[in-house]
mmCIF file of C-alpha atoms and ligand atoms in Angstrom:
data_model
loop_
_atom_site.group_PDB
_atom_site.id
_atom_site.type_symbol
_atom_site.label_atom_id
_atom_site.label_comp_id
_atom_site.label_asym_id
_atom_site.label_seq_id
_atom_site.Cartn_x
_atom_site.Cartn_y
_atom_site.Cartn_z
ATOM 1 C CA UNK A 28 1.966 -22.581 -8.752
ATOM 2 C CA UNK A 29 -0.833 -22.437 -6.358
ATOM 3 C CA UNK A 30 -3.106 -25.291 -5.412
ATOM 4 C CA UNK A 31 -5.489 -24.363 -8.211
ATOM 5 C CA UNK A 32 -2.825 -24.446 -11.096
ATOM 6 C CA UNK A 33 -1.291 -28.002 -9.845
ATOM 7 C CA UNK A 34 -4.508 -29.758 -10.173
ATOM 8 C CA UNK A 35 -5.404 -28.448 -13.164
ATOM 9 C CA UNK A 36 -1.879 -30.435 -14.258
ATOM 10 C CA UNK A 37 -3.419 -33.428 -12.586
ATOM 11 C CA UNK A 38 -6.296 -32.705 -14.826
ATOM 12 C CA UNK A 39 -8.635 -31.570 -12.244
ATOM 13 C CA UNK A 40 -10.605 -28.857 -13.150
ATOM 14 C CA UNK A 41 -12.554 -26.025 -11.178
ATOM 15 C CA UNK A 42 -10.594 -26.648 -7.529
ATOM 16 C CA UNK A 43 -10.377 -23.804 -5.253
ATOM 17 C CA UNK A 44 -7.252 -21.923 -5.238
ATOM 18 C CA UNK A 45 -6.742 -21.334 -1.247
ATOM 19 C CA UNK A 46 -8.156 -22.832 2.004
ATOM 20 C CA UNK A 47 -7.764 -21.634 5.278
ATOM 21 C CA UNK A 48 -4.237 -22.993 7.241
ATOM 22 C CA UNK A 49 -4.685 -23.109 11.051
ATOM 23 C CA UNK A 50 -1.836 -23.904 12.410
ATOM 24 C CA UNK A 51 -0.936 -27.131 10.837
ATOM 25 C CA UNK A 52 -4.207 -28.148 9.733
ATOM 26 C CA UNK A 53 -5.772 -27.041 6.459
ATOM 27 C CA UNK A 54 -9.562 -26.483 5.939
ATOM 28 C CA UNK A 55 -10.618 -26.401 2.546
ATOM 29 C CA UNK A 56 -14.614 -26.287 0.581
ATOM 30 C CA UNK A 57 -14.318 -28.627 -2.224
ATOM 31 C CA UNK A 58 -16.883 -28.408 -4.747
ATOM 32 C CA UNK A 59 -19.821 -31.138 -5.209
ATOM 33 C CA UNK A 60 -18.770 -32.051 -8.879
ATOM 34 C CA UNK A 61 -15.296 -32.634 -6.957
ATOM 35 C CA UNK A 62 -16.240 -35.121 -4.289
ATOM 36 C CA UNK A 63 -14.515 -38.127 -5.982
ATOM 37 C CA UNK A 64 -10.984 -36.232 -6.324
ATOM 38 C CA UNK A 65 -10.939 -35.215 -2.243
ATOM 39 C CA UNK A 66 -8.285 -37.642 -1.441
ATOM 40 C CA UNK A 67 -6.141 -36.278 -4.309
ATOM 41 C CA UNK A 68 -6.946 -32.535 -3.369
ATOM 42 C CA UNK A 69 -5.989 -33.293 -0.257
ATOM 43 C CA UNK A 70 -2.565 -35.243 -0.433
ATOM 44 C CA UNK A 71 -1.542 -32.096 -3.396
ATOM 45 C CA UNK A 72 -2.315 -30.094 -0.340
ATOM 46 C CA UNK A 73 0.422 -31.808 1.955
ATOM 47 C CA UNK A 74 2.933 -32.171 -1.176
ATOM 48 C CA UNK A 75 2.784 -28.598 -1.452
ATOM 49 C CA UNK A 76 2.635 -27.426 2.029
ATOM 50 C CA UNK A 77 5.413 -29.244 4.147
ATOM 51 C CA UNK A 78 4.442 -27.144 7.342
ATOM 52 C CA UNK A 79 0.502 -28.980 6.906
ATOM 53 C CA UNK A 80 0.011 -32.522 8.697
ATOM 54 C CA UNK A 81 -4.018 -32.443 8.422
ATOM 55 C CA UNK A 82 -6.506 -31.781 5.594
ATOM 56 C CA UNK A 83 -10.215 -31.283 6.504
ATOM 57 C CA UNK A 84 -12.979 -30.675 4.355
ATOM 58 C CA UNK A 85 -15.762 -28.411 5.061
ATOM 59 C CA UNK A 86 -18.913 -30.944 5.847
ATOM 60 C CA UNK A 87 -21.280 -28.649 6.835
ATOM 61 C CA UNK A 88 -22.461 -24.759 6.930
ATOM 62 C CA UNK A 89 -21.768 -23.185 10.464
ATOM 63 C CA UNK A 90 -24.708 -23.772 12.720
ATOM 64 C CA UNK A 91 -25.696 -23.402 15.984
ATOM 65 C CA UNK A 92 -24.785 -20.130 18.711
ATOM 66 C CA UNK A 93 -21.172 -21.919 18.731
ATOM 67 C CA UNK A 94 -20.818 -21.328 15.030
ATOM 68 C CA UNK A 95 -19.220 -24.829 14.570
ATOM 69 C CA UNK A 96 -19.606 -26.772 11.116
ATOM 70 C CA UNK A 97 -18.754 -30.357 10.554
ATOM 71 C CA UNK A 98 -15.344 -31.309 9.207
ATOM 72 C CA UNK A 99 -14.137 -34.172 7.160
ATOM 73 C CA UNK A 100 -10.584 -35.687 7.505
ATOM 74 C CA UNK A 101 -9.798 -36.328 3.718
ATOM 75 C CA UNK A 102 -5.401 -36.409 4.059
ATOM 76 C CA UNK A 103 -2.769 -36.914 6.199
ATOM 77 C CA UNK A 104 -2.720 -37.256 9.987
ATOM 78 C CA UNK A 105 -6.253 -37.841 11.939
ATOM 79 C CA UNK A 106 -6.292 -35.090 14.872
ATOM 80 C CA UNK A 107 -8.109 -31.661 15.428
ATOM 81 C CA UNK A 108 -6.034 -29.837 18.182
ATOM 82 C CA UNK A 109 -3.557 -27.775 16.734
ATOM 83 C CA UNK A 110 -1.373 -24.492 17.584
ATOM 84 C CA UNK A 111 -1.863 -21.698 15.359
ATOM 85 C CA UNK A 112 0.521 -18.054 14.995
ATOM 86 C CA UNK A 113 -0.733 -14.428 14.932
ATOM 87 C CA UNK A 114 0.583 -11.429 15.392
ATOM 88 C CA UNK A 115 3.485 -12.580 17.628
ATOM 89 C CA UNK A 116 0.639 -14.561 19.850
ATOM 90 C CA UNK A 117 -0.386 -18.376 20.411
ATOM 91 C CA UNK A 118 -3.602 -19.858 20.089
ATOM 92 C CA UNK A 119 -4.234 -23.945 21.211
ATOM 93 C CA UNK A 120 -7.698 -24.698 20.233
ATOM 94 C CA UNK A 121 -9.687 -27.709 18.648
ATOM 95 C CA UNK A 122 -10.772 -26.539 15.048
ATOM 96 C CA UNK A 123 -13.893 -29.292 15.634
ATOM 97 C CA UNK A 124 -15.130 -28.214 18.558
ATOM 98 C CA UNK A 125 -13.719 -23.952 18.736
ATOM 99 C CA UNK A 126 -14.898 -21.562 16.245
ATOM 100 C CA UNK A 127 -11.635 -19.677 14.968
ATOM 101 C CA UNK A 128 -11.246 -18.061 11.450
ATOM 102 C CA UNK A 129 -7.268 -16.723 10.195
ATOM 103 C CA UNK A 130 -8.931 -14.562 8.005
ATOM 104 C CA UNK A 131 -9.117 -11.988 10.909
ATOM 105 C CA UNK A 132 -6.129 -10.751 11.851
ATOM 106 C CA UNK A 133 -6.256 -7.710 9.941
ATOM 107 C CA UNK A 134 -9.237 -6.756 11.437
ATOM 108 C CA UNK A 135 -7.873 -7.908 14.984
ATOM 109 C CA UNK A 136 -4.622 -5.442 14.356
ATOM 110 C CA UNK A 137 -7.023 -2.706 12.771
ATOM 111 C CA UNK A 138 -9.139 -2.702 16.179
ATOM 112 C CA UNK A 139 -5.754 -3.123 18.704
ATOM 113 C CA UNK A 140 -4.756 -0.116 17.117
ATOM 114 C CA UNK A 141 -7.457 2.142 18.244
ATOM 115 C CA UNK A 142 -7.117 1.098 21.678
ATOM 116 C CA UNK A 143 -5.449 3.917 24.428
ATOM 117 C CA UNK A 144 -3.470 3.319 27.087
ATOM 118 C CA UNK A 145 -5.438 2.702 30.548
ATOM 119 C CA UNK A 146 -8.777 1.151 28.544
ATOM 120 C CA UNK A 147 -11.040 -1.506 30.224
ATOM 121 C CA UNK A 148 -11.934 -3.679 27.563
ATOM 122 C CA UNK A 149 -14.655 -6.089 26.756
ATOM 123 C CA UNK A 150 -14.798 -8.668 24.215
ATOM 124 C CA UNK A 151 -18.421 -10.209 23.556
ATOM 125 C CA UNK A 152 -18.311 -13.760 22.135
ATOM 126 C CA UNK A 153 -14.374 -14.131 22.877
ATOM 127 C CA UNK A 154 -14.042 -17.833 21.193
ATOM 128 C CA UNK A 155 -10.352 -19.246 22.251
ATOM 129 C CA UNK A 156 -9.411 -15.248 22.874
ATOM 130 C CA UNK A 157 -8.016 -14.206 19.528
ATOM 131 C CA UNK A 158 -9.047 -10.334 20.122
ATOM 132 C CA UNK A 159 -8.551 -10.151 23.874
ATOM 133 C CA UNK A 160 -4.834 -12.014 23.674
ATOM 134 C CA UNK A 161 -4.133 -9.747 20.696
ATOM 135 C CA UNK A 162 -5.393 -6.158 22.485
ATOM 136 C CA UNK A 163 -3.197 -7.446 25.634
ATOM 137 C CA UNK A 164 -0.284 -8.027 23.470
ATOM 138 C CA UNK A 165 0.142 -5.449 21.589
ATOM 139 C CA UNK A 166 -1.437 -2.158 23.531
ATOM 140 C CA UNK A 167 -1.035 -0.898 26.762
ATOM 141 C CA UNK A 168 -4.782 -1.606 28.288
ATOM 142 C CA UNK A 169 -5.567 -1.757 31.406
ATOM 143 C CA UNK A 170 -7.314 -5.208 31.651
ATOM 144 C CA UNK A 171 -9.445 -7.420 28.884
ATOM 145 C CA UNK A 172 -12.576 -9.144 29.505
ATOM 146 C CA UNK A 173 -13.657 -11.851 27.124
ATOM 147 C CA UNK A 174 -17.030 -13.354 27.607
ATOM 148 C CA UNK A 175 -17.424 -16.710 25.782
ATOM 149 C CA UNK A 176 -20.493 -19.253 25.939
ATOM 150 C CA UNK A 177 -19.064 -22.314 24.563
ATOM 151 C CA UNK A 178 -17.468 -24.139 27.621
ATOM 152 C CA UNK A 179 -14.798 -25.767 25.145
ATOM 153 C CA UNK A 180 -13.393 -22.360 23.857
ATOM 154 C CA UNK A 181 -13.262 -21.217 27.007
ATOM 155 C CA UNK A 182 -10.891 -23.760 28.348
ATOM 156 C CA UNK A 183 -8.705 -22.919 25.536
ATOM 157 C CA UNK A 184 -8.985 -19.610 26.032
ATOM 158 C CA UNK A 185 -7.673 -19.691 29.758
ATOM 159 C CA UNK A 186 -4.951 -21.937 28.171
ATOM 160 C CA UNK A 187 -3.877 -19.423 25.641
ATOM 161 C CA UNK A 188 -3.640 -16.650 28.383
ATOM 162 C CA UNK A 189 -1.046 -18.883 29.991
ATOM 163 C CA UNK A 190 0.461 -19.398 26.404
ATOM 164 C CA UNK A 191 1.050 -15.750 26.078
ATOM 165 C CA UNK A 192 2.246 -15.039 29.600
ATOM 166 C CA UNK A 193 -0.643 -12.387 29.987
ATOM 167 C CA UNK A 194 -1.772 -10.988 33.308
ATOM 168 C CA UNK A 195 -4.424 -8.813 32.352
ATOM 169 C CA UNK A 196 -6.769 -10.891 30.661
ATOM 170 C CA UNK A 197 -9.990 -12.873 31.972
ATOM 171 C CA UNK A 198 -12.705 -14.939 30.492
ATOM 172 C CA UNK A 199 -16.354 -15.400 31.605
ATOM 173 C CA UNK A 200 -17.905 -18.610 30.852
ATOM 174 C CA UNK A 201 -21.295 -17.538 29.705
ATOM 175 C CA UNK A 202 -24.363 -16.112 27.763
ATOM 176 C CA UNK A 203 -23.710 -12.856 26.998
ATOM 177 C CA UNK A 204 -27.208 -11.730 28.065
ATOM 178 C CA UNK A 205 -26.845 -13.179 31.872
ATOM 179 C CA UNK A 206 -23.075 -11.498 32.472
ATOM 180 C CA UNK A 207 -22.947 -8.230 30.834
ATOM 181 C CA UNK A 208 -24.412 -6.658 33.896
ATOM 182 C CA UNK A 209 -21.419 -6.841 35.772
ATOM 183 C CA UNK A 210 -19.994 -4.911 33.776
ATOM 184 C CA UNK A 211 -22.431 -2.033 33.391
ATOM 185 C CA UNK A 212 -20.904 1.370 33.159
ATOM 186 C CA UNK A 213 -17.408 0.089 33.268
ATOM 187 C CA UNK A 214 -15.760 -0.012 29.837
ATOM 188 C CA UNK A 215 -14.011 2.120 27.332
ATOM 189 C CA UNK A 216 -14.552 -0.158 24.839
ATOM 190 C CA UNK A 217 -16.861 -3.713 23.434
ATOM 191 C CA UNK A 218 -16.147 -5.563 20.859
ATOM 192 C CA UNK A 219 -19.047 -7.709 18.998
ATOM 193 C CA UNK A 220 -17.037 -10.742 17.006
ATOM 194 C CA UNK A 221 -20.942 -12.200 16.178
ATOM 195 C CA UNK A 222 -22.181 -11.078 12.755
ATOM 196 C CA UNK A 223 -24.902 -13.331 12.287
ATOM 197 C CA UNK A 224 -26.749 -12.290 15.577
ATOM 198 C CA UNK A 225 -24.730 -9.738 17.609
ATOM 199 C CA UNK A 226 -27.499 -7.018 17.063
ATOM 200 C CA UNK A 227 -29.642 -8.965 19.375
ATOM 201 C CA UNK A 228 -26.844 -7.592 21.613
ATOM 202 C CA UNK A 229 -26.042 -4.356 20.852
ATOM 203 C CA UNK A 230 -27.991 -3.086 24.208
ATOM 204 C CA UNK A 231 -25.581 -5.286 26.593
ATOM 205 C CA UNK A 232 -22.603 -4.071 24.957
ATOM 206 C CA UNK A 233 -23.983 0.051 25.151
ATOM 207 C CA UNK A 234 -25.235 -0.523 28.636
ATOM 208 C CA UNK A 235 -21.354 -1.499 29.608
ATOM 209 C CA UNK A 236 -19.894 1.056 28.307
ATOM 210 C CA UNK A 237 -18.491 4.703 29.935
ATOM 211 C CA UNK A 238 -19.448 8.247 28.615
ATOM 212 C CA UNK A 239 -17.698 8.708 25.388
ATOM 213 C CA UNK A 240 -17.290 4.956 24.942
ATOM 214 C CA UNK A 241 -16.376 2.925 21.676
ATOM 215 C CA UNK A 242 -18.401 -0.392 20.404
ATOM 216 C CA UNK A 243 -17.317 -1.996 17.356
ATOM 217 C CA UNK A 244 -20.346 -3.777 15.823
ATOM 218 C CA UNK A 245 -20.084 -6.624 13.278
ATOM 219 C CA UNK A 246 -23.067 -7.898 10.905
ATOM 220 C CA UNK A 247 -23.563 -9.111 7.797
ATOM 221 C CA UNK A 248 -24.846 -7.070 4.858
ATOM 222 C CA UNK A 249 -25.203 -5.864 1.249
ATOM 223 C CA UNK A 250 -23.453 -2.520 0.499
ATOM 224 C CA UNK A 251 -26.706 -1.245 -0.077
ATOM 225 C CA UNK A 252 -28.416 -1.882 3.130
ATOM 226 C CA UNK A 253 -25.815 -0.266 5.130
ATOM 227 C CA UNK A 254 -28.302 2.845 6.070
ATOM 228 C CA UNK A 255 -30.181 0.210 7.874
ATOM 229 C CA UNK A 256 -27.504 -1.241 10.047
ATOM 230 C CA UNK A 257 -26.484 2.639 11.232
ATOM 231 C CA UNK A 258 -30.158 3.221 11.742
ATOM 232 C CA UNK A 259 -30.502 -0.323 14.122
ATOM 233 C CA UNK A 260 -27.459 1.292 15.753
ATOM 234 C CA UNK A 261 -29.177 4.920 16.175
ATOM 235 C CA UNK A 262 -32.331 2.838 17.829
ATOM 236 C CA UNK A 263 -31.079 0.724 20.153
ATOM 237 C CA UNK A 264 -28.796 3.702 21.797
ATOM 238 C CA UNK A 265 -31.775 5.930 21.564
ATOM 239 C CA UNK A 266 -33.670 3.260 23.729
ATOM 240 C CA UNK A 267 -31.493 3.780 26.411
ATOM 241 C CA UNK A 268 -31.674 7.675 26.101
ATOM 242 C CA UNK A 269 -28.171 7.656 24.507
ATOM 243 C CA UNK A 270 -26.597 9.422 21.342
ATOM 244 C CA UNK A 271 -24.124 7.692 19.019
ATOM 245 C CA UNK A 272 -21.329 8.822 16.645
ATOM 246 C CA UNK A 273 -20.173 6.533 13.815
ATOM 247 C CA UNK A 274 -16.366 6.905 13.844
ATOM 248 C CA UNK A 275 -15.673 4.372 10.772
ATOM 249 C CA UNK A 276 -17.536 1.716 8.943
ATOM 250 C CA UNK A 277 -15.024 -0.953 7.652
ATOM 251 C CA UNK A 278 -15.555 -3.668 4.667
ATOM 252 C CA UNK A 279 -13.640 -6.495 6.678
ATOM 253 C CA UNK A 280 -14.299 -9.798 4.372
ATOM 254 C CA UNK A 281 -16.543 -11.227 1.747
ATOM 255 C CA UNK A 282 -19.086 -13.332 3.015
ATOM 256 C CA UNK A 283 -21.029 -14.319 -0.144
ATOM 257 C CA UNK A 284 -22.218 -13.130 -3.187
ATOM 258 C CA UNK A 285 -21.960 -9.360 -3.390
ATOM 259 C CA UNK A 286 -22.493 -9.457 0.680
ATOM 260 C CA UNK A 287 -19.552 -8.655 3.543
ATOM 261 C CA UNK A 288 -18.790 -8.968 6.782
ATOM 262 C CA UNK A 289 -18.915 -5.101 8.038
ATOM 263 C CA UNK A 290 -17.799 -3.576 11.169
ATOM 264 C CA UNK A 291 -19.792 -0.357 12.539
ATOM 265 C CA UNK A 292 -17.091 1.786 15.108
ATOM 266 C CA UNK A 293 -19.400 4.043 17.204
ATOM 267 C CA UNK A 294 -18.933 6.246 20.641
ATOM 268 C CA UNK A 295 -21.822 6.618 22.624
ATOM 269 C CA UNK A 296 -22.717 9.736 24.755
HETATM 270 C C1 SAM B 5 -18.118 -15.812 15.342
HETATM 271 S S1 SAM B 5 -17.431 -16.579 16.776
HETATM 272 C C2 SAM B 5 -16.131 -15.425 17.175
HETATM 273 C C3 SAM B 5 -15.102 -16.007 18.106
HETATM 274 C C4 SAM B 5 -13.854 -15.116 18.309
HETATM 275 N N1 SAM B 5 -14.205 -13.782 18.700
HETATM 276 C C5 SAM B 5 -12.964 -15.093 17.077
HETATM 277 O O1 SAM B 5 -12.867 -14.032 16.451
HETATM 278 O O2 SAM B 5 -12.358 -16.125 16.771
HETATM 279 C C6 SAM B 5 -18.672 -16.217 17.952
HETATM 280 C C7 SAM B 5 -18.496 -16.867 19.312
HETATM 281 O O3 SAM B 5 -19.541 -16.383 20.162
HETATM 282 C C8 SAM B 5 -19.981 -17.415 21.020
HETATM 283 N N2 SAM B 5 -21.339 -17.048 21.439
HETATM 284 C C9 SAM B 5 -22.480 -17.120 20.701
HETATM 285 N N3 SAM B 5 -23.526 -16.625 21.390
HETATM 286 C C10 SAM B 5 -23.038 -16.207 22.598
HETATM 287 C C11 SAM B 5 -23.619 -15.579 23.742
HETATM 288 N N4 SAM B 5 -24.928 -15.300 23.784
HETATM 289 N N5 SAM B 5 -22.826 -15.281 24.786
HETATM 290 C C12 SAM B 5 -21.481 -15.569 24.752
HETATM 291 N N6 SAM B 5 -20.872 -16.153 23.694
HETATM 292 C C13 SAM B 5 -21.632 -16.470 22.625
HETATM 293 C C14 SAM B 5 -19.865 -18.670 20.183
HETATM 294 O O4 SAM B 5 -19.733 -19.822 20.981
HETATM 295 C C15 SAM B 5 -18.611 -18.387 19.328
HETATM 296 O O5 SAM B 5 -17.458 -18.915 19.940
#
């Protein structure tokens, strides 16, 4: 029976029937009309989940350029730092203070496996290093770059490159904007983990890349505006006297009603 089904038992109706698990702790979005039942949603969590010590509620949208939201302890043990399993690899990170979604590791695995051996990679907005750790794990790239503006994600993330015994991954503690430069010219490859905003940043992340390069480009959008996106795409290259080619354009998650999380893969020439 899932968590949806029990409570209904417990005659609690309209709960959610998932929640995200990192690592040990659960995050879950419990309805308004549910408020009063939180501490009962939460301990049929841990009865149900033996491998869960921590239950936090979603207080808050995500806000801010860390893309943090405010969480609310509502069962079991009182702590935020946790370990959490992917793909063979280990991430530490605080869930209060670290943006980090499990959602994404199809997407993670769909994107390491487009990646040839030799490629100089960069990964805008790293977080704790999900994508970078991942690529370095599982391909045969030459080195990963993550770049990464909130100071606590990055300490995570240079603990997590230690955690995985990699020696071909770095991270850059910085804006985006200020530190692509090094990196003109030099990559086969950029990644853009930032839906909400990374178009602002779709120059940076052509201007780094090689002839024949690859940027995969995530945003948020209807299915019907997806002409736009590819045209914002066709614009900003053609600023910088550049063609693109759209390779594939990937549904990765539901975001909200009728709108997903997309993912434009383009080579620029
Ligand atoms: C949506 S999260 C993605 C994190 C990670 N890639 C993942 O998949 O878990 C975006 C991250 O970008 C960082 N960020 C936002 N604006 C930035 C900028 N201008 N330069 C560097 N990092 C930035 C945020 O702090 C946040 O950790």
């Amino acid at each position: 029976m899932n968590l949806k089904q029990v409570l209904e038992k417990k005659g609690i109706k309209g709960a959610p029937k998932s929640f995200d698990q990192i690592g040990d702790i659960a995050i879950i979005e419990i309805p308004d009309k549910l408020k009063n039942y939180e501490k009962i949603i939460g301990q049929t969590i841990l009865d149900l989940h033996k491998n869960i010590r921590t239950v936090l509620k979603k207080a808050s949208p995500r806000t801010g350029r860390y893309r943090l939201r405010k969480l609310k302890l509502i069962a079991g043990v009182n702590k935020s730092i946790t370990e959490h399993k992917e793909s063979g690899c280990r991430f530490l990170l605080n869930v209060r203070t670290c943006y980090f979604s499990p959602r994404e590791g199809t997407e993670r695995i769909r994107v390491a496996e487009k990646v040839g051996k030799g490629e100089h990679i960069m990964v805008f907005f790293a977080g704790v290093g999900p994508f970078p750790i991942i690529i370095s794990k599982k391909t045969k790239a030459s080195d990963v770059v993550g770049i990464e503006l909130n100071p606590a994600c990055v300490r995570y993330f240079r603990r997590n490159i230690v955690l995985n015994k990699l020696t071909n991954v770095r991270v850059i503690q910085g804006d985006v904007q200020k530190v692509a430069k090094e990196f003109y010219g030099s990559c086969d490859r950029v990644l853009m983990p930032l839906p909400e905003t990374g178009y602002k940043y779709l120059v940076y992340a052509i201007r780094c890349l090689k002839p024949e390069g690859v940027v995969h480009f995530y945003f948020i959008s209807p299915e019907n505006e997806i002409n736009k996106w590819k045209k914002l795409v066709r614009r900003e290259a053609s600023k910088l006297k550049m063609k693109t080619k759209i390779k594939e354009i990937k549904k990765v998650l539901p975001y909200g009603p009728r709108i997903y999380k997309w993912c434009i893969d383009f080579i620029v020439s």
